[in-house]
PDB file of C-alpha atoms in Angstrom:
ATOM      1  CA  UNK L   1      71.351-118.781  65.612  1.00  0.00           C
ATOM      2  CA  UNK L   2      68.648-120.960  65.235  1.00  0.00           C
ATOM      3  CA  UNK L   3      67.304-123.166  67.858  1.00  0.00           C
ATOM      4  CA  UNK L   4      65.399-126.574  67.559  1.00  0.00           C
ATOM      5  CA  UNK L   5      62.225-127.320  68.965  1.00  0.00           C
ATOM      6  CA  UNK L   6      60.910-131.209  68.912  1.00  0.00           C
ATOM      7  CA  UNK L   7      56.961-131.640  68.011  1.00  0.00           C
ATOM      8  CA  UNK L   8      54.825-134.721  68.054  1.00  0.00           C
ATOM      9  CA  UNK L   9      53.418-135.030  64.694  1.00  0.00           C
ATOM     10  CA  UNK L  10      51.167-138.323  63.667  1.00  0.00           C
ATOM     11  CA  UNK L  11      51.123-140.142  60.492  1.00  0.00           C
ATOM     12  CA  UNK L  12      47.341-140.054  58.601  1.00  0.00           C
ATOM     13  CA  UNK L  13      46.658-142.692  56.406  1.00  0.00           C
ATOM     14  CA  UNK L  14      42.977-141.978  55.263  1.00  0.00           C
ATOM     15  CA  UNK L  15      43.375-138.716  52.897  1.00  0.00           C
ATOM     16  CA  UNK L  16      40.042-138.555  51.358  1.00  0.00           C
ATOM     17  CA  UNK L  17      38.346-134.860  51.569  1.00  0.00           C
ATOM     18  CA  UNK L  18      35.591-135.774  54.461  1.00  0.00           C
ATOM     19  CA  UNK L  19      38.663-137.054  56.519  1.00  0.00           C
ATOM     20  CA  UNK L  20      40.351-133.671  56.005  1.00  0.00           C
ATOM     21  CA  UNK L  21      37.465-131.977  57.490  1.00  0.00           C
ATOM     22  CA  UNK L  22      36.960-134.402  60.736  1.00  0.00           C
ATOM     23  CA  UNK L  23      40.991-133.677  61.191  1.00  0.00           C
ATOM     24  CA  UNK L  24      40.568-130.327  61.363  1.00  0.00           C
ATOM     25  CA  UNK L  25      36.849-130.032  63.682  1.00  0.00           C
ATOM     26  CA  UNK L  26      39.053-132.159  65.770  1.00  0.00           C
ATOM     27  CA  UNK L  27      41.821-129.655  66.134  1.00  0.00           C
ATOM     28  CA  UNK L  28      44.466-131.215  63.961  1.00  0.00           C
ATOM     29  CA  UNK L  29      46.279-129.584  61.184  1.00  0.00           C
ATOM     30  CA  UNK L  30      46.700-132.024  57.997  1.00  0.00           C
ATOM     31  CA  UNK L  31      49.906-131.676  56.276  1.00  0.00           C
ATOM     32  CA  UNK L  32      52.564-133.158  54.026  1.00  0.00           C
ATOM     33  CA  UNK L  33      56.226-134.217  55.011  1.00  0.00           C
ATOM     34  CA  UNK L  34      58.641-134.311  52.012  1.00  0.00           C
ATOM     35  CA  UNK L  35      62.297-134.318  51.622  1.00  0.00           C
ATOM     36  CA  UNK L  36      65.225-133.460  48.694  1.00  0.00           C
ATOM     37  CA  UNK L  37      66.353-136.801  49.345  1.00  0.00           C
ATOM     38  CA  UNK L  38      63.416-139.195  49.359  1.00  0.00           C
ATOM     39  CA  UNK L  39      61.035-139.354  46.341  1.00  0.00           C
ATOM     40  CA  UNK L  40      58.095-139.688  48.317  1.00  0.00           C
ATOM     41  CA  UNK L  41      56.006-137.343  50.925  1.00  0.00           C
ATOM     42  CA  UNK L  42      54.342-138.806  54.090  1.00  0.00           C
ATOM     43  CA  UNK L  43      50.804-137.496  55.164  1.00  0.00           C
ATOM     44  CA  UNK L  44      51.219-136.512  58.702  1.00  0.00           C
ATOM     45  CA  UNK L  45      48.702-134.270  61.015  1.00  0.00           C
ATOM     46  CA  UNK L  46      50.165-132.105  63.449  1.00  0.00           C
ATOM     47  CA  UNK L  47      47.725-130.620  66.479  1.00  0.00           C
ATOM     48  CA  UNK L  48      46.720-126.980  67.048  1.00  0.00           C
ATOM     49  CA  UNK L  49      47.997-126.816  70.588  1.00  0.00           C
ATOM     50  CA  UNK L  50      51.591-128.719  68.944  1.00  0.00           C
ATOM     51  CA  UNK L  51      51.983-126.130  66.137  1.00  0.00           C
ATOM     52  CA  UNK L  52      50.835-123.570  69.031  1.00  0.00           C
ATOM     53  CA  UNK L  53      54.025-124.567  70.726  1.00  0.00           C
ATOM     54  CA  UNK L  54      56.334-124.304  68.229  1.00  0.00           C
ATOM     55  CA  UNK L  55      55.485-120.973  67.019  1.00  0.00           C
ATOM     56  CA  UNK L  56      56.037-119.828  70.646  1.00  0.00           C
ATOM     57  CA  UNK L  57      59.157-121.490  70.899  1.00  0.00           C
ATOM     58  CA  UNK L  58      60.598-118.964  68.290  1.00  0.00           C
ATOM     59  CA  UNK L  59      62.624-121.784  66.921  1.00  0.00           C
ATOM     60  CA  UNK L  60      62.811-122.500  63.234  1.00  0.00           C
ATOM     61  CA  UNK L  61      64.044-125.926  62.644  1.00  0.00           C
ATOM     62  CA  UNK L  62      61.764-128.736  64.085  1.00  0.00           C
ATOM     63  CA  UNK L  63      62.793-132.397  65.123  1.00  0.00           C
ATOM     64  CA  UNK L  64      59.929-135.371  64.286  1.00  0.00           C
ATOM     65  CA  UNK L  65      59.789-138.723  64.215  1.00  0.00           C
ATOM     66  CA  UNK L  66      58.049-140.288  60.910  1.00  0.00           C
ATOM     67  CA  UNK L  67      57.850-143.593  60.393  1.00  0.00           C
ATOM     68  CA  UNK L  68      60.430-143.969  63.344  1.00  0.00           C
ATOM     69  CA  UNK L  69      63.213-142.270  62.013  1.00  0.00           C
ATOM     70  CA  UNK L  70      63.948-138.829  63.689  1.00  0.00           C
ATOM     71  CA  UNK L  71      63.649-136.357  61.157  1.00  0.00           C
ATOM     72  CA  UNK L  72      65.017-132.608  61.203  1.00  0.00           C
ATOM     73  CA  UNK L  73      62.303-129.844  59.863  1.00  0.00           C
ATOM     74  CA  UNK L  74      61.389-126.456  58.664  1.00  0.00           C
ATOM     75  CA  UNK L  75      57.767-125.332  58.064  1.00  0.00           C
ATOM     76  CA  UNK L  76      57.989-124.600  54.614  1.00  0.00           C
ATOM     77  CA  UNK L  77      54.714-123.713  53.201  1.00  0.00           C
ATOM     78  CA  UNK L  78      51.680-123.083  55.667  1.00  0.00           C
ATOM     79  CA  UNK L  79      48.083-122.306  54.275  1.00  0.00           C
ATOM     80  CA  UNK L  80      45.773-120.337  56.158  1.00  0.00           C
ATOM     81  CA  UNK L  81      41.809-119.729  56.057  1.00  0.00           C
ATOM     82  CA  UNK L  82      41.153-116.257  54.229  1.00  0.00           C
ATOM     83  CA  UNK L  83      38.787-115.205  56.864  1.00  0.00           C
ATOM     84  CA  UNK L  84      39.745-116.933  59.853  1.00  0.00           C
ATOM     85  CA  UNK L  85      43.429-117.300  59.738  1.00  0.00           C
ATOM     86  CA  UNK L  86      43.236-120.863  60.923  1.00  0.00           C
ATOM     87  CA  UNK L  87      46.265-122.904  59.831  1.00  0.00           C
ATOM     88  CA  UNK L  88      44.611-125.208  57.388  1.00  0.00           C
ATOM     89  CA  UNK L  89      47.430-126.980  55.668  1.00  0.00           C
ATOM     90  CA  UNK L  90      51.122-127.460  56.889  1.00  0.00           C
ATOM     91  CA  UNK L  91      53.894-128.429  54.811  1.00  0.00           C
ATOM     92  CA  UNK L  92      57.306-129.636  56.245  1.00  0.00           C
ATOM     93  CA  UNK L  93      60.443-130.208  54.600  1.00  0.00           C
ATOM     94  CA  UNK L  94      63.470-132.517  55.657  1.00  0.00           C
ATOM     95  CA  UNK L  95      66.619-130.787  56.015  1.00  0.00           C
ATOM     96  CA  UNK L  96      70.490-131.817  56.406  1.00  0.00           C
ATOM     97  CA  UNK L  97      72.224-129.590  59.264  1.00  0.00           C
ATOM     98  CA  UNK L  98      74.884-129.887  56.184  1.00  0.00           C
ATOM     99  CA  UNK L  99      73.277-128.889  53.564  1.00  0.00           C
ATOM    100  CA  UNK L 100      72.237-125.201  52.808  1.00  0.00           C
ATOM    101  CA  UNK L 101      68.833-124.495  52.544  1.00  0.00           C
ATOM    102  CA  UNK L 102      66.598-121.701  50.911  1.00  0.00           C
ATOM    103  CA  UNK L 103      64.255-119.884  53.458  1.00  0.00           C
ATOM    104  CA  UNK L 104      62.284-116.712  53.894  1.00  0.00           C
ATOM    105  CA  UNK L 105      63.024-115.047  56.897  1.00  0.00           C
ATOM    106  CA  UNK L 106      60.907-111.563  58.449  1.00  0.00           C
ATOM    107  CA  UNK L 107      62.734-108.119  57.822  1.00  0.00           C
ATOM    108  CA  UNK L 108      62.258-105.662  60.796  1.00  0.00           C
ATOM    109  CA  UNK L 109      62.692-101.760  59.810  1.00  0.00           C
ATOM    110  CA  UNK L 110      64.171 -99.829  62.950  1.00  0.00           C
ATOM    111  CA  UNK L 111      64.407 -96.101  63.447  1.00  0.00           C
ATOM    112  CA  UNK L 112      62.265 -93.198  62.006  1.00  0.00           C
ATOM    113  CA  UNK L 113      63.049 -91.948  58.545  1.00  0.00           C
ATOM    114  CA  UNK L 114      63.180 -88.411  58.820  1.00  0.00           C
ATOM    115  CA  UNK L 115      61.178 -88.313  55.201  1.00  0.00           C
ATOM    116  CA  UNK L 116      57.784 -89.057  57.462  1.00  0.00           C
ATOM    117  CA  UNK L 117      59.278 -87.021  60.840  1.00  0.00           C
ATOM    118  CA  UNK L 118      59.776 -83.937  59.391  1.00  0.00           C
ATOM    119  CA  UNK L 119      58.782 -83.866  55.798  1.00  0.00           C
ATOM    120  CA  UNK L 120      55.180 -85.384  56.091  1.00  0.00           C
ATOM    121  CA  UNK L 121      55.739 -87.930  54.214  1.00  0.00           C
ATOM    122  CA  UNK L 122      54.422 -91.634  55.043  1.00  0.00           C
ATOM    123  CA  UNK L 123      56.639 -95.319  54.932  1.00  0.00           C
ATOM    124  CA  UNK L 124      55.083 -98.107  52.445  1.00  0.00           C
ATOM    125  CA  UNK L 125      57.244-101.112  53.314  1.00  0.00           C
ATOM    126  CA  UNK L 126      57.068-103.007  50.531  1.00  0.00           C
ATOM    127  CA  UNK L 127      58.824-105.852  51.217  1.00  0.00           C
ATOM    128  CA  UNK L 128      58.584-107.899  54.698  1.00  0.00           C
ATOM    129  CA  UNK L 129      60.727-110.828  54.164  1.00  0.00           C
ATOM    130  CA  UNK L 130      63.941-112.329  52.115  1.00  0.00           C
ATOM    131  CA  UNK L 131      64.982-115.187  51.002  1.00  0.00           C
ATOM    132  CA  UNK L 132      67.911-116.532  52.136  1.00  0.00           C
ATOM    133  CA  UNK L 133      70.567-119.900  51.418  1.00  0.00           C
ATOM    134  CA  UNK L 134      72.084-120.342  54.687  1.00  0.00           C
ATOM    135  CA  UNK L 135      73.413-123.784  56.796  1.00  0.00           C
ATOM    136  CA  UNK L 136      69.846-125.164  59.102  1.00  0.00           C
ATOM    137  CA  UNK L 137      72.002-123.678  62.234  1.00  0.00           C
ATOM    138  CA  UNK L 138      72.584-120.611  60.790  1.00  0.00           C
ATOM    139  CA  UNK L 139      69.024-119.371  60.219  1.00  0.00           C
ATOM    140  CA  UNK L 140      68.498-116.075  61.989  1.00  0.00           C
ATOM    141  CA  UNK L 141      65.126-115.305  63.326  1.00  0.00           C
ATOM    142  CA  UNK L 142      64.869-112.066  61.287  1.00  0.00           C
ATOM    143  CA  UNK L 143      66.873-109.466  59.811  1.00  0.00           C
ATOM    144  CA  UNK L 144      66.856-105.553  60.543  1.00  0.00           C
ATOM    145  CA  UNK L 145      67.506-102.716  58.974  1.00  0.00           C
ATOM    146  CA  UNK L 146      67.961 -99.205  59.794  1.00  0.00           C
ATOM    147  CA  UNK L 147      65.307 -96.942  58.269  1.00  0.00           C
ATOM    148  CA  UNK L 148      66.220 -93.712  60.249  1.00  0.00           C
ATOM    149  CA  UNK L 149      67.918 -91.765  56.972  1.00  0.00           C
ATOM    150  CA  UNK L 150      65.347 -92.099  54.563  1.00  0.00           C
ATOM    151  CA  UNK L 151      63.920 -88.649  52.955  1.00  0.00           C
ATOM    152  CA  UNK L 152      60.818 -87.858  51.482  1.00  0.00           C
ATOM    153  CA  UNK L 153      61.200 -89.727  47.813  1.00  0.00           C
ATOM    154  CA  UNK L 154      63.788 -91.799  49.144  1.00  0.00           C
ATOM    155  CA  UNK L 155      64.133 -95.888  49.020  1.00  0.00           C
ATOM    156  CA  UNK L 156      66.100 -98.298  50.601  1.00  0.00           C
ATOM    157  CA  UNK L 157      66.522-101.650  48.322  1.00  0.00           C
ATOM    158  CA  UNK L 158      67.350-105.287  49.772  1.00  0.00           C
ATOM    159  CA  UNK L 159      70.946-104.821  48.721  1.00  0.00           C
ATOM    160  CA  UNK L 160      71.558-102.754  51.874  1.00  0.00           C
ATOM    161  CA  UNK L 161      70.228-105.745  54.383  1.00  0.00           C
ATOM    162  CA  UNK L 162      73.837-106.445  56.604  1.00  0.00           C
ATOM    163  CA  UNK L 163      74.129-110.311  56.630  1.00  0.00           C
ATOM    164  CA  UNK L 164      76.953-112.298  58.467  1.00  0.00           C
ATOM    165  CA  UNK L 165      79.196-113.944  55.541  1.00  0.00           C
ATOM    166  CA  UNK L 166      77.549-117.262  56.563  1.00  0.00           C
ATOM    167  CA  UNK L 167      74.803-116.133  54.768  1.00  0.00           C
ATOM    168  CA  UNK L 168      73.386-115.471  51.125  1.00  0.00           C
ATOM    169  CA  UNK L 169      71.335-113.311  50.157  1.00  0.00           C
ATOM    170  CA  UNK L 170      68.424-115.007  47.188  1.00  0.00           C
ATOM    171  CA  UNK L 171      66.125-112.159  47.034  1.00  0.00           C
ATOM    172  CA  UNK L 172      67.333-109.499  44.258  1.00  0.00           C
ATOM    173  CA  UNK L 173      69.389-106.953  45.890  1.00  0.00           C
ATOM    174  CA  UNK L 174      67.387-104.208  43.287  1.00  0.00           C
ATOM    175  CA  UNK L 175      64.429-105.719  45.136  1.00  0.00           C
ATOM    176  CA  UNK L 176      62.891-102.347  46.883  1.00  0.00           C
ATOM    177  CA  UNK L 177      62.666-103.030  50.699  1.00  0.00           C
ATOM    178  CA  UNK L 178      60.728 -99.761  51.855  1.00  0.00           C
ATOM    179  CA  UNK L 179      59.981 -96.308  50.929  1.00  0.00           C
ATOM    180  CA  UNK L 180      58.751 -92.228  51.875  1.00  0.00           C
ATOM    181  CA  UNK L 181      56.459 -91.075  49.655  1.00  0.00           C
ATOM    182  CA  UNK L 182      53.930 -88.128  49.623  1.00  0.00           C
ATOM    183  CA  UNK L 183      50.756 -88.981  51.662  1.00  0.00           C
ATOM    184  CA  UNK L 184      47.936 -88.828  49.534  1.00  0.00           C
ATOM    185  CA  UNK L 185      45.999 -85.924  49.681  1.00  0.00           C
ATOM    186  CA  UNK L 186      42.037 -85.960  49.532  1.00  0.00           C
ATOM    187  CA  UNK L 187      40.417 -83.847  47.487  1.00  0.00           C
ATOM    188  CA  UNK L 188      37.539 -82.085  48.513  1.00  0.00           C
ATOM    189  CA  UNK L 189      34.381 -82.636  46.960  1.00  0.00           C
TER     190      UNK L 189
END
Protein backbone atom coordinates (compact mmCIF):
# COMPACT_ATOMS: atom_id res chain seq x y z
CA UNK A 1 0.00 0.00 0.00
CA UNK A 2 1.24 3.18 -0.72
CA UNK A 3 1.94 5.81 1.77
CA UNK A 4 1.95 9.71 1.38
CA UNK A 5 4.64 11.88 2.19
CA UNK A 6 3.96 15.93 2.21
CA UNK A 7 6.98 18.14 0.59
CA UNK A 8 7.40 21.87 0.47
CA UNK A 9 7.75 22.74 -3.06
CA UNK A 10 7.95 26.68 -4.23
CA UNK A 11 6.47 28.25 -7.19
CA UNK A 12 9.37 29.91 -9.79
CA UNK A 13 8.27 32.52 -11.85
CA UNK A 14 11.53 33.59 -13.75
CA UNK A 15 12.18 30.48 -16.26
CA UNK A 16 14.80 31.87 -18.43
CA UNK A 17 18.01 29.41 -18.87
CA UNK A 18 20.58 31.56 -16.51
CA UNK A 19 17.78 31.29 -13.79
CA UNK A 20 17.78 27.50 -14.24
CA UNK A 21 21.36 27.38 -13.50
CA UNK A 22 21.37 29.82 -10.23
CA UNK A 23 18.33 27.30 -9.05
CA UNK A 24 20.28 24.54 -9.25
CA UNK A 25 24.11 26.06 -7.74
CA UNK A 26 21.68 26.95 -5.09
CA UNK A 27 20.53 23.45 -4.40
CA UNK A 28 17.07 23.55 -5.87
CA UNK A 29 15.66 21.21 -8.36
CA UNK A 30 13.49 23.11 -11.18
CA UNK A 31 10.53 21.26 -12.26
CA UNK A 32 7.07 21.29 -13.81
CA UNK A 33 3.64 20.52 -12.04
CA UNK A 34 0.88 19.42 -14.48
CA UNK A 35 -2.36 17.71 -14.14
CA UNK A 36 -5.11 15.52 -16.50
CA UNK A 37 -7.48 17.96 -15.36
CA UNK A 38 -6.05 21.45 -15.72
CA UNK A 39 -4.72 22.65 -19.12
CA UNK A 40 -1.92 24.36 -17.74
CA UNK A 41 1.52 23.31 -15.81
CA UNK A 42 2.95 25.44 -12.92
CA UNK A 43 6.83 25.96 -12.68
CA UNK A 44 7.68 24.97 -9.22
CA UNK A 45 11.38 24.21 -7.65
CA UNK A 46 11.64 21.65 -5.17
CA UNK A 47 15.07 21.54 -2.81
CA UNK A 48 17.74 18.81 -2.76
CA UNK A 49 17.47 18.13 0.93
CA UNK A 50 13.15 18.10 0.20
CA UNK A 51 13.40 15.57 -2.69
CA UNK A 52 16.19 13.90 -0.30
CA UNK A 53 13.35 13.32 2.07
CA UNK A 54 10.94 11.96 0.06
CA UNK A 55 12.95 9.39 -1.57
CA UNK A 56 13.78 8.19 1.99
CA UNK A 57 10.38 8.20 2.99
CA UNK A 58 9.75 5.25 0.51
CA UNK A 59 6.41 6.76 -0.19
CA UNK A 60 5.13 7.24 -3.69
CA UNK A 61 2.36 9.68 -3.74
CA UNK A 62 3.34 13.26 -2.54
CA UNK A 63 0.99 16.03 -1.02
CA UNK A 64 1.90 19.98 -2.15
CA UNK A 65 0.46 23.00 -1.96
CA UNK A 66 0.53 25.14 -5.40
CA UNK A 67 -0.93 28.14 -5.67
CA UNK A 68 -2.70 27.32 -2.25
CA UNK A 69 -4.59 24.49 -3.14
CA UNK A 70 -3.28 21.14 -1.65
CA UNK A 71 -2.42 19.05 -4.39
CA UNK A 72 -1.86 15.10 -4.39
CA UNK A 73 1.46 13.90 -6.47
CA UNK A 74 3.56 11.32 -8.10
CA UNK A 75 7.06 12.01 -9.50
CA UNK A 76 6.47 11.20 -12.89
CA UNK A 77 9.40 11.92 -14.99
CA UNK A 78 12.83 12.83 -13.23
CA UNK A 79 15.99 13.80 -15.36
CA UNK A 80 19.29 13.18 -14.15
CA UNK A 81 22.96 14.50 -15.08
CA UNK A 82 24.74 11.71 -17.29
CA UNK A 83 27.82 11.93 -15.27
CA UNK A 84 26.84 13.07 -12.01
CA UNK A 85 23.47 11.66 -11.37
CA UNK A 86 22.25 14.92 -9.95
CA UNK A 87 18.47 15.29 -10.25
CA UNK A 88 18.31 18.05 -12.76
CA UNK A 89 14.69 18.26 -13.74
CA UNK A 90 11.55 16.98 -11.78
CA UNK A 91 8.28 16.50 -13.18
CA UNK A 92 5.09 16.00 -11.00
CA UNK A 93 1.77 15.00 -11.94
CA UNK A 94 -1.67 15.64 -10.12
CA UNK A 95 -3.51 12.64 -9.30
CA UNK A 96 -7.24 11.75 -8.06
CA UNK A 97 -7.09 9.02 -5.12
CA UNK A 98 -10.18 7.98 -7.58
CA UNK A 99 -8.89 7.80 -10.54
CA UNK A 100 -6.46 5.02 -11.79
CA UNK A 101 -3.26 5.99 -12.78
CA UNK A 102 -0.39 4.54 -15.05
CA UNK A 103 3.01 4.07 -13.18
CA UNK A 104 6.26 2.20 -13.41
CA UNK A 105 7.03 0.44 -10.47
CA UNK A 106 10.79 -1.61 -9.66
CA UNK A 107 10.67 -5.52 -10.21
CA UNK A 108 12.85 -7.42 -7.60
CA UNK A 109 14.07 -11.09 -8.81
CA UNK A 110 14.35 -13.43 -5.61
CA UNK A 111 15.98 -16.82 -5.39
CA UNK A 112 18.85 -18.41 -7.47
CA UNK A 113 18.01 -19.94 -10.80
CA UNK A 114 19.59 -23.12 -10.80
CA UNK A 115 20.59 -22.34 -14.74
CA UNK A 116 23.65 -20.05 -13.14
CA UNK A 117 24.02 -22.49 -9.72
CA UNK A 118 24.71 -25.47 -11.29
CA UNK A 119 24.83 -25.13 -15.01
CA UNK A 120 27.29 -22.10 -15.30
CA UNK A 121 25.24 -20.15 -16.81
CA UNK A 122 24.84 -16.24 -15.95
CA UNK A 123 21.21 -14.03 -15.31
CA UNK A 124 20.73 -10.88 -17.81
CA UNK A 125 17.67 -9.22 -16.28
CA UNK A 126 16.35 -7.52 -18.88
CA UNK A 127 13.68 -5.82 -17.62
CA UNK A 128 13.68 -3.83 -14.09
CA UNK A 129 10.37 -2.26 -13.95
CA UNK A 130 6.47 -2.48 -15.19
CA UNK A 131 4.02 -0.46 -15.83
CA UNK A 132 1.12 -0.62 -14.03
CA UNK A 133 -2.87 1.09 -13.92
CA UNK A 134 -3.69 0.83 -10.39
CA UNK A 135 -5.97 3.29 -7.78
CA UNK A 136 -3.04 6.22 -6.12
CA UNK A 137 -3.54 3.96 -2.76
CA UNK A 138 -2.94 0.95 -4.31
CA UNK A 139 0.58 1.51 -5.68
CA UNK A 140 2.93 -1.12 -4.33
CA UNK A 141 6.48 -0.20 -3.75
CA UNK A 142 7.75 -2.97 -6.07
CA UNK A 143 6.91 -6.24 -7.33
CA UNK A 144 8.89 -9.67 -6.95
CA UNK A 145 9.30 -12.51 -8.60
CA UNK A 146 10.70 -15.81 -8.00
CA UNK A 147 13.71 -16.59 -10.20
CA UNK A 148 14.83 -19.84 -8.36
CA UNK A 149 13.57 -22.41 -11.39
CA UNK A 150 15.11 -20.96 -14.22
CA UNK A 151 17.59 -23.37 -16.37
CA UNK A 152 20.31 -22.64 -18.48
CA UNK A 153 18.34 -21.24 -21.83
CA UNK A 154 15.44 -20.59 -19.85
CA UNK A 155 13.23 -17.15 -19.56
CA UNK A 156 10.76 -15.91 -17.42
CA UNK A 157 8.37 -13.19 -19.28
CA UNK A 158 6.28 -10.34 -17.40
CA UNK A 159 3.18 -12.45 -17.75
CA UNK A 160 4.28 -14.51 -14.73
CA UNK A 161 4.58 -11.20 -12.29
CA UNK A 162 1.62 -12.23 -9.35
CA UNK A 163 -0.41 -8.95 -8.94
CA UNK A 164 -3.36 -8.48 -6.42
CA UNK A 165 -6.68 -8.13 -8.70
CA UNK A 166 -6.57 -4.41 -7.74
CA UNK A 167 -4.07 -4.16 -10.13
CA UNK A 168 -3.32 -4.14 -14.03
CA UNK A 169 -0.77 -5.11 -15.56
CA UNK A 170 0.32 -2.30 -18.89
CA UNK A 171 3.59 -3.74 -19.73
CA UNK A 172 3.18 -6.71 -22.43
CA UNK A 173 2.93 -9.89 -20.65
CA UNK A 174 5.36 -11.43 -23.82
CA UNK A 175 7.61 -8.67 -22.47
CA UNK A 176 10.86 -10.90 -21.35
CA UNK A 177 11.56 -10.12 -17.61
CA UNK A 178 14.98 -12.08 -17.13
CA UNK A 179 17.02 -14.79 -18.48
CA UNK A 180 20.16 -17.80 -18.14
CA UNK A 181 22.19 -17.79 -20.86
CA UNK A 182 25.72 -19.21 -21.64
CA UNK A 183 28.50 -16.93 -20.20
CA UNK A 184 30.54 -15.78 -22.85
CA UNK A 185 33.58 -17.44 -23.33
CA UNK A 186 36.95 -15.55 -24.25
CA UNK A 187 38.88 -16.70 -26.75
CA UNK A 188 42.39 -16.89 -26.46
CA UNK A 189 44.52 -14.95 -28.55
Amino acid sequence: MATEHKIDINRRENINKKDVKQLRKEDNIPGVYYSSSSKESAPITITQGEYSKALKSGARIFNITVGGNKQTVLFKSIQYHPVTEKVLHIDLYGIRMDKPVNIKIPVQLTGSPIGVMEEGGVLNQASNEIEILCLPADIPEFVETDISELNLGDSINVGSIVLDENITLVTSEETVLASVTHAMKEIEP
